[in-house]
Short mmCIF file of C-alpha atoms in Angstrom, two decimals:
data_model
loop_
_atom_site.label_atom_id
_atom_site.label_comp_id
_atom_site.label_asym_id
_atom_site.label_seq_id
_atom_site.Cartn_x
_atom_site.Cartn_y
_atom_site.Cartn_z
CA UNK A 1 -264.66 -89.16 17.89
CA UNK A 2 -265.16 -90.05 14.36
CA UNK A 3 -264.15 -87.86 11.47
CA UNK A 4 -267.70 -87.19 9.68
CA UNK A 5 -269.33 -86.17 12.67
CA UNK A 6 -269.03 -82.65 14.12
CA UNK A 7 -268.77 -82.52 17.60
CA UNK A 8 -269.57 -79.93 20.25
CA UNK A 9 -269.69 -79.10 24.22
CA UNK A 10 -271.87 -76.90 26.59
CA UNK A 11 -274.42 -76.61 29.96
CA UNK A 12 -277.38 -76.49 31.60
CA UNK A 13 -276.08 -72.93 33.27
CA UNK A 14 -278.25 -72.87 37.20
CA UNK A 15 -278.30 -70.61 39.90
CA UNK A 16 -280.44 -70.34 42.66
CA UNK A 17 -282.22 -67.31 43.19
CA UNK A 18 -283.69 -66.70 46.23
CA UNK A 19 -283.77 -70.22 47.30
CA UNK A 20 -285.20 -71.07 43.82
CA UNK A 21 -283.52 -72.45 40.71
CA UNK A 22 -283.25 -70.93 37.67
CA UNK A 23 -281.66 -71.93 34.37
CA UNK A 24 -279.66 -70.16 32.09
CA UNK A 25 -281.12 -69.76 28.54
CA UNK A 26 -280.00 -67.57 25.27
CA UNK A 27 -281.21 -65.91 22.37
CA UNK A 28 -279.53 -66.56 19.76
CA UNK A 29 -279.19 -63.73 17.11
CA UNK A 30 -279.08 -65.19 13.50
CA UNK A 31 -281.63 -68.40 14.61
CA UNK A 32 -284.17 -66.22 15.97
CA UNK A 33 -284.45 -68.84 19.12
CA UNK A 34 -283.95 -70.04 22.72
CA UNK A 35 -281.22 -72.51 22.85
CA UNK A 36 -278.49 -73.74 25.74
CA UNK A 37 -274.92 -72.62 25.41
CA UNK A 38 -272.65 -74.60 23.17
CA UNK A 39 -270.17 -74.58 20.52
CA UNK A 40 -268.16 -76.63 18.35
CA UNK A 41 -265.01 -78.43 19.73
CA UNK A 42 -261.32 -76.36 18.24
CA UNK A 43 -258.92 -78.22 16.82
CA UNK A 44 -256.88 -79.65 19.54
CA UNK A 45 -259.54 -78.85 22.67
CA UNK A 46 -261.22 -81.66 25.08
CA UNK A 47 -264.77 -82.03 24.83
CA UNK A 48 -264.88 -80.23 28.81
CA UNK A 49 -262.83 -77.62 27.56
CA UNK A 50 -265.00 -76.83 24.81
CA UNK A 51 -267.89 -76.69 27.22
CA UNK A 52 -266.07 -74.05 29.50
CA UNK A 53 -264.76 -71.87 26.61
CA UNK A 54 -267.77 -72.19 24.43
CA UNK A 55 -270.16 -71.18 27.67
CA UNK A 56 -267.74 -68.46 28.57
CA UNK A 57 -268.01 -66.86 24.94
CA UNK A 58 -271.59 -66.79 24.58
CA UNK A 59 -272.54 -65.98 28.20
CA UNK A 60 -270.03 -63.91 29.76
CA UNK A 61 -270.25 -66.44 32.74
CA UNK A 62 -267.26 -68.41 33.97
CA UNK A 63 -268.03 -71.83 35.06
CA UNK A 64 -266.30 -74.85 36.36
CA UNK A 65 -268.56 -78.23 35.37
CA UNK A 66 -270.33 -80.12 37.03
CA UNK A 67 -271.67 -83.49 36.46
CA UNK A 68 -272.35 -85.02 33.01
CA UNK A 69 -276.33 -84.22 31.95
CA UNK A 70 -276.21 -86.39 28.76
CA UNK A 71 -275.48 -86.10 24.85
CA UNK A 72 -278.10 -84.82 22.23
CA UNK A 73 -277.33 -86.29 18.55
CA UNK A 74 -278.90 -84.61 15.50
CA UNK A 75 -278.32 -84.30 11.62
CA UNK A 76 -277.61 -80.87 10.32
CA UNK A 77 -278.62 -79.03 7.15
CA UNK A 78 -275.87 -80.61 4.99
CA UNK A 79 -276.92 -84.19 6.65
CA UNK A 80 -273.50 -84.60 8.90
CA UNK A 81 -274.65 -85.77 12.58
CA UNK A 82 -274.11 -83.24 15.42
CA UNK A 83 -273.04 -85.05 18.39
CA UNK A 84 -272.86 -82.33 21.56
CA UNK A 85 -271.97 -83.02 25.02
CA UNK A 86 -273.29 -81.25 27.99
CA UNK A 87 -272.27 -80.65 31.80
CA UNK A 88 -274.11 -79.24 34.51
CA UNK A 89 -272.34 -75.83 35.90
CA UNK A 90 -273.25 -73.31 38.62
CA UNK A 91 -272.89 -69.94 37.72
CA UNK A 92 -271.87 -68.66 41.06
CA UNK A 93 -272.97 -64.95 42.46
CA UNK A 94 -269.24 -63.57 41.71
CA UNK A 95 -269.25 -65.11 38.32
CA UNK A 96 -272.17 -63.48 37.19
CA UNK A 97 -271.46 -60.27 38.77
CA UNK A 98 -267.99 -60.97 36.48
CA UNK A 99 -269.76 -61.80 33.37
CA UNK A 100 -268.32 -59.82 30.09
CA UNK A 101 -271.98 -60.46 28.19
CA UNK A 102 -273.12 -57.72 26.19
CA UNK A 103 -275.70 -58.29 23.03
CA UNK A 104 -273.76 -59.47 19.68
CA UNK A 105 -273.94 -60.83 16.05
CA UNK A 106 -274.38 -64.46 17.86
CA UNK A 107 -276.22 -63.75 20.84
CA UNK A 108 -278.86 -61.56 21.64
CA UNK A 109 -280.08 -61.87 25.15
CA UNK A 110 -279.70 -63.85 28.20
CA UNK A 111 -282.42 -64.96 30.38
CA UNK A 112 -282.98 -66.35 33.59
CA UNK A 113 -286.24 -68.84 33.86
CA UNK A 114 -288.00 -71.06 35.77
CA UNK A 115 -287.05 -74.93 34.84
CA UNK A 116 -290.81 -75.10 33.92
CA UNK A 117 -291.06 -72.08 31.84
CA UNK A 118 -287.33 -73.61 30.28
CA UNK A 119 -288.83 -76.91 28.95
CA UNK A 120 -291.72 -75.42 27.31
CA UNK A 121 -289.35 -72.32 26.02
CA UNK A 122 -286.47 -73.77 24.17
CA UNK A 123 -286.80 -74.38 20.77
CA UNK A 124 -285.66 -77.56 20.17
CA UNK A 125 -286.68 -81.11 21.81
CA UNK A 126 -282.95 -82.25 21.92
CA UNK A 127 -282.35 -79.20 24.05
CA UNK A 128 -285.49 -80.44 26.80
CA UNK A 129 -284.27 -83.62 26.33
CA UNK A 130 -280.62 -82.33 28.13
CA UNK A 131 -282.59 -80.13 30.72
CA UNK A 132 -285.43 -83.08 31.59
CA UNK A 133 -282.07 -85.12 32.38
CA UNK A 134 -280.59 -82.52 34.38
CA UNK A 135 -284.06 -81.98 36.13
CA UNK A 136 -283.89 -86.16 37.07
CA UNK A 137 -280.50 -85.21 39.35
CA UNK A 138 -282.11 -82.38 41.02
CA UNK A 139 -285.48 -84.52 41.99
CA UNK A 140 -283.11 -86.95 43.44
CA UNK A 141 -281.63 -84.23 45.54
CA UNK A 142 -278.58 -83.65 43.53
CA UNK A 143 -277.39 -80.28 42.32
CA UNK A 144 -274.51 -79.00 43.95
CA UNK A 145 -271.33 -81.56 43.14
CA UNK A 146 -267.75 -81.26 43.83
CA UNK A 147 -265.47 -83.46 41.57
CA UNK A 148 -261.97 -85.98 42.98
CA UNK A 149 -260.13 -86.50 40.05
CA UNK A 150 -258.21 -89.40 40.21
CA UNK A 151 -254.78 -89.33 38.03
CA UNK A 152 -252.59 -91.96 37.13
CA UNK A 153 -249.07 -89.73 36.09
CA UNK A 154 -247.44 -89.56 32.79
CA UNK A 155 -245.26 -91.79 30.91
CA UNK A 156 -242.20 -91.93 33.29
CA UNK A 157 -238.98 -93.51 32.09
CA UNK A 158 -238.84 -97.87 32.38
CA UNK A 159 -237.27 -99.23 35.78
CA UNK A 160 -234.83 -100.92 33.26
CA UNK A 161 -233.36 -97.87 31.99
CA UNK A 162 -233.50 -96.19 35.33
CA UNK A 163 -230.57 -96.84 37.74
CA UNK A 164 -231.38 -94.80 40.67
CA UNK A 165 -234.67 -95.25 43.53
CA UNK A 166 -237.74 -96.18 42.04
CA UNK A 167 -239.55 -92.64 43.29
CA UNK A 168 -236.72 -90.67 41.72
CA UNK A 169 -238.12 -92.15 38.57
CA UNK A 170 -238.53 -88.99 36.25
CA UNK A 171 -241.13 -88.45 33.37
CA UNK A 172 -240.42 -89.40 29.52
CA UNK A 173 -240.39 -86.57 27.07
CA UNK A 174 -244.21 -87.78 26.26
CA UNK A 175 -244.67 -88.14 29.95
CA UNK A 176 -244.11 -84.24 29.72
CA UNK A 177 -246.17 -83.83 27.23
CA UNK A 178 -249.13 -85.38 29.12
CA UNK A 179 -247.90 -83.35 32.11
CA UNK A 180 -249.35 -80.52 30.17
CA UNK A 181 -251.77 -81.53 28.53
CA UNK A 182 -253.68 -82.71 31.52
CA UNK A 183 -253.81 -79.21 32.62
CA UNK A 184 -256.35 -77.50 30.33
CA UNK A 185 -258.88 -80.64 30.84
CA UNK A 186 -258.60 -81.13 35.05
CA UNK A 187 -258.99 -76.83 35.23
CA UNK A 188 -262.50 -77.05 33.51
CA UNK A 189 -263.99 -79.08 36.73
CA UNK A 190 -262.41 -76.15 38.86
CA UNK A 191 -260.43 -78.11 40.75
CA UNK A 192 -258.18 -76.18 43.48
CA UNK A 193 -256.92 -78.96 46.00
CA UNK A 194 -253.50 -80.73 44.16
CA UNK A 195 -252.69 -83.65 46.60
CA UNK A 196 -249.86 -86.00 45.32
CA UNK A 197 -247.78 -89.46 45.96
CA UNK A 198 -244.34 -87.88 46.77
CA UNK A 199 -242.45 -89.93 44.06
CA UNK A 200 -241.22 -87.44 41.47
CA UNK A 201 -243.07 -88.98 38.38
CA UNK A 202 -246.45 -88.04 40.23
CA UNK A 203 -245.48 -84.65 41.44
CA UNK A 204 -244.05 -83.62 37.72
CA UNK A 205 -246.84 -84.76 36.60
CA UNK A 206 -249.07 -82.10 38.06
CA UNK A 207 -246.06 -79.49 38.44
CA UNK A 208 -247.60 -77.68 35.59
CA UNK A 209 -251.32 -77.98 36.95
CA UNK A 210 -249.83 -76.26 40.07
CA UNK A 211 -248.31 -73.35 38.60
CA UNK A 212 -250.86 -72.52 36.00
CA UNK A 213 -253.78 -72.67 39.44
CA UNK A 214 -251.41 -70.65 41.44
CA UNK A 215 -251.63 -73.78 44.12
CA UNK A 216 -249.14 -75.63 45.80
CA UNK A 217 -248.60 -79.40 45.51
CA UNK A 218 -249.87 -81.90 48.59
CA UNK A 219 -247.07 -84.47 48.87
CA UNK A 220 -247.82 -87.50 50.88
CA UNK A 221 -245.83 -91.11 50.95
CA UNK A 222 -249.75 -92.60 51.94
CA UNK A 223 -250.69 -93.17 48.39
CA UNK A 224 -247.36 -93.91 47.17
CA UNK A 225 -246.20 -96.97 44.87
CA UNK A 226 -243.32 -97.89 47.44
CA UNK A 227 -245.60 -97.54 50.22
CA UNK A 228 -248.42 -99.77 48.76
CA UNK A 229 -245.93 -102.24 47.98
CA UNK A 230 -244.15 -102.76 51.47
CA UNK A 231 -247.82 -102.40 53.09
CA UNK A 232 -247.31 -99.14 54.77
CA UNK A 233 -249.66 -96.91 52.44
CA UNK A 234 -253.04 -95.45 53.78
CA UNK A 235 -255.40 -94.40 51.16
CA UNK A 236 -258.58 -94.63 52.93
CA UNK A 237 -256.85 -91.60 55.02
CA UNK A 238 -256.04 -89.29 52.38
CA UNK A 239 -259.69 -90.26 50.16
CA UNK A 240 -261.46 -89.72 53.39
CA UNK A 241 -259.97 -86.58 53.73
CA UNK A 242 -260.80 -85.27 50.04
CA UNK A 243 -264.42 -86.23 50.81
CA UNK A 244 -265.41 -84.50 54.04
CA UNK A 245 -262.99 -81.39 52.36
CA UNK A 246 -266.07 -81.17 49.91
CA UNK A 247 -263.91 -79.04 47.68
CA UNK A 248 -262.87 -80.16 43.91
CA UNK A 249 -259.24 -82.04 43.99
CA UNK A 250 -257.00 -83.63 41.84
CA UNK A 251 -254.98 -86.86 43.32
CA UNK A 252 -252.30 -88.22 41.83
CA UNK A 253 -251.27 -91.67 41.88
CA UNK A 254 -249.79 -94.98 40.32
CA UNK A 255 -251.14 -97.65 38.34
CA UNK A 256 -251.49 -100.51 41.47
CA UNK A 257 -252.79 -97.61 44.13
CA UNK A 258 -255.92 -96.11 42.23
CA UNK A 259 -257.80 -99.42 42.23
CA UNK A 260 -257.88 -98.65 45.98
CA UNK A 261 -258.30 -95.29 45.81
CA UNK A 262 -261.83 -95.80 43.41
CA UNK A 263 -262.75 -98.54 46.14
CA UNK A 264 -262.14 -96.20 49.00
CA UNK A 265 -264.10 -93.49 47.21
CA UNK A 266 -266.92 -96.02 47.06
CA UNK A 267 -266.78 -97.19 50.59
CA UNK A 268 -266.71 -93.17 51.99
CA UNK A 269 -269.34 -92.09 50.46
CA UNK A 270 -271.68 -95.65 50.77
CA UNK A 271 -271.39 -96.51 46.91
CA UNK A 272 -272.34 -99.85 45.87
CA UNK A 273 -269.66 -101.67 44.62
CA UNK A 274 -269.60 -102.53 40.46
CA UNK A 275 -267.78 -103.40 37.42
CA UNK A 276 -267.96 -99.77 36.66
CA UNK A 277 -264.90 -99.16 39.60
CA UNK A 278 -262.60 -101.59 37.35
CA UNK A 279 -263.24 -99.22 34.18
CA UNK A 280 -262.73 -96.29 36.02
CA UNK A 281 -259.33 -97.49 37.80
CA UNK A 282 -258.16 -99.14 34.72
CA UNK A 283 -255.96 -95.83 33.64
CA UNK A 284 -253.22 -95.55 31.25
CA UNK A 285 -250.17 -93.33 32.38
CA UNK A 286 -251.62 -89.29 31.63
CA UNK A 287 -255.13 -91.03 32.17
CA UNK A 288 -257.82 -89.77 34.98
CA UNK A 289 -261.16 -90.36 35.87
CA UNK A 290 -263.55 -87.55 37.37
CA UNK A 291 -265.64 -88.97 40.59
CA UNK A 292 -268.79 -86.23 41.10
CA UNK A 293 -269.87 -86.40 44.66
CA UNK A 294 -272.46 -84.52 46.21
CA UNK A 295 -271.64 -81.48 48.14
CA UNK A 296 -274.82 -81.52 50.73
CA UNK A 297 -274.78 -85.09 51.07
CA UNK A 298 -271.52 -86.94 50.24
CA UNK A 299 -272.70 -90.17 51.64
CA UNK A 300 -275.38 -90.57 49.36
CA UNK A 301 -273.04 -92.47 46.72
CA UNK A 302 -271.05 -91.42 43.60
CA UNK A 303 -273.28 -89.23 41.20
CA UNK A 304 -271.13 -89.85 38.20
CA UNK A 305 -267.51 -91.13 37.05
CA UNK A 306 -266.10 -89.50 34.10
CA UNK A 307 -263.13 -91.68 32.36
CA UNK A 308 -260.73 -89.62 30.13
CA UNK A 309 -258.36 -91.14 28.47
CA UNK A 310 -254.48 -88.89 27.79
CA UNK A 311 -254.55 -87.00 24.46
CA UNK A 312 -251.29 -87.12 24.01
#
């Protein structure tokens, strides 16, 4: 981010309704038009969090994200550039039936549409831009997506200064620090499944992931450090079983394993193989990378990788 731009985060909100999809648009009070959800990033939020908070407060709709749809880029009044990001979410049956919408000082109204009556409805071309690219996924086939997040842990104290078995290894005071901080980011994509190498520095790492989703930590030795090293590791087991799952997950891992946990990814779901699997395996420790898979048809390739770097 740079410091003279204002940034900010939201959706292209779908459901389908009777077999047909719609898009989530709103009327904006004080602008007098038909915009998609977003808002500007809080001090200390991810851009994904802002997307999820900021959709939540003007729609009443809790959403996990989806898959990136793009970035729109515009100058404001004052002549600072806008810069907002956008993710595709499904508003699911129960989440709407949830929603906490009523009519305010912001927002007037909320409306279901068509995507054709959408593009020619919204009131500015930056916002058609974001829906036309959402609308590119969906001709291919794509809409519903189910994320594997792929996590390297947090800052764990050096081998030197560490006397005991490499997997008793515990986290730094940063590394705890990015044990949290991860949390807030890795919630937004909804995931639910926590599967972990059993060394300790990858299970505290998502120990507070766990207890803030209410879900219990999957330890296995197949995607461990020790076990890569002596040859006895099986990743293509546990990535294989993440994929036919179909459900959004969070996998925890070290530095030398993910390489071969992003190839594996590739190979289940008939990815070709690129330069783009180094850049999203190249993590730093608190560092994960969001793989978006298709839920109807998982062996149609990787939709999307989403690198984020630790914020703390």
């Amino acid at each position: 981010m740079t410091e003279t731009a204002v940034y900010a985060a939201g959706g292209v909100i779908w459901r389908l309704v009777e077999g047909k999809l719609h898009i989530l648009v709103i009327h904006r009070t004080a602008y007098s038009d038909v915009t998609l959800p977003k808002g500007k990033v809080d001090p200390g939020e991810t851009l994904v969090e802002t997307a999820v908070r900021e959709i939540h407060e003007e729609t009443g709709i809790r959403v996990s994200l989806g898959i990136p749809v793009g970035v729109s880029r515009y100058r404001m009044p004052r002549g600072r550039q806008k810069i907002v990001h956008y993710w595709a979410a499904e508003a699911t049956e129960s989440a709407i039936r949830a929603s906490t919408f009523i009519p305010n000082k912001e927002v007037a109204a909320l409306e279901w549409v068509t995507p054709r009556k959408a593009l020619g409805y919204l009131s500015y071309p930056v916002d058609v831009e974001i829906l036309e690219q959402f609308l590119t996924y969906v001709d291919d086939g794509i809409l519903s997506t189910f994320p594997v997040v792929v996590l390297r842990h947090a800052k764990a104290l050096p081998r030197e200064e560490w006397k005991g078995q490499d997997a008793a290894r515990p986290l730094t005071a940063r590394g705890t620090r990015q044990s949290k901080a991860i949390v807030g980011p890795i919630r937004s994509y909804g995931v639910r499944k926590i599967v972990s190498s059993d060394a300790v520095r990858c299970v505290s790492t998502v120990t507070p992931l766990s207890k803030a989703l209410g879900r219990q930590i999957t330890r296995t030795p197949l995607v461990s450090q020790d076990a890569w090293a002596d040859g006895t590791s099986d990743v293509r087991a546990v990535v294989g079983k993440r994929v036919r799952a179909r459900k959004p997950a969070v996998l925890c891992s070290h530095g030398p394993v993910i390489p071969g946990i992003l190839a594996e990814l590739a190979l289940a779901t008939g990815t070709l193989r690129g330069s783009y699997l180094g850049s999203a395996s190249s993590l730093e420790v608190g560092g994960f990378s969001v793989v978006h898979l298709s839920a109807d048809h998982p062996g149609s390739g990787i939709v999307s990788i989403e690198t984020h770097e630790p914020t703390v």
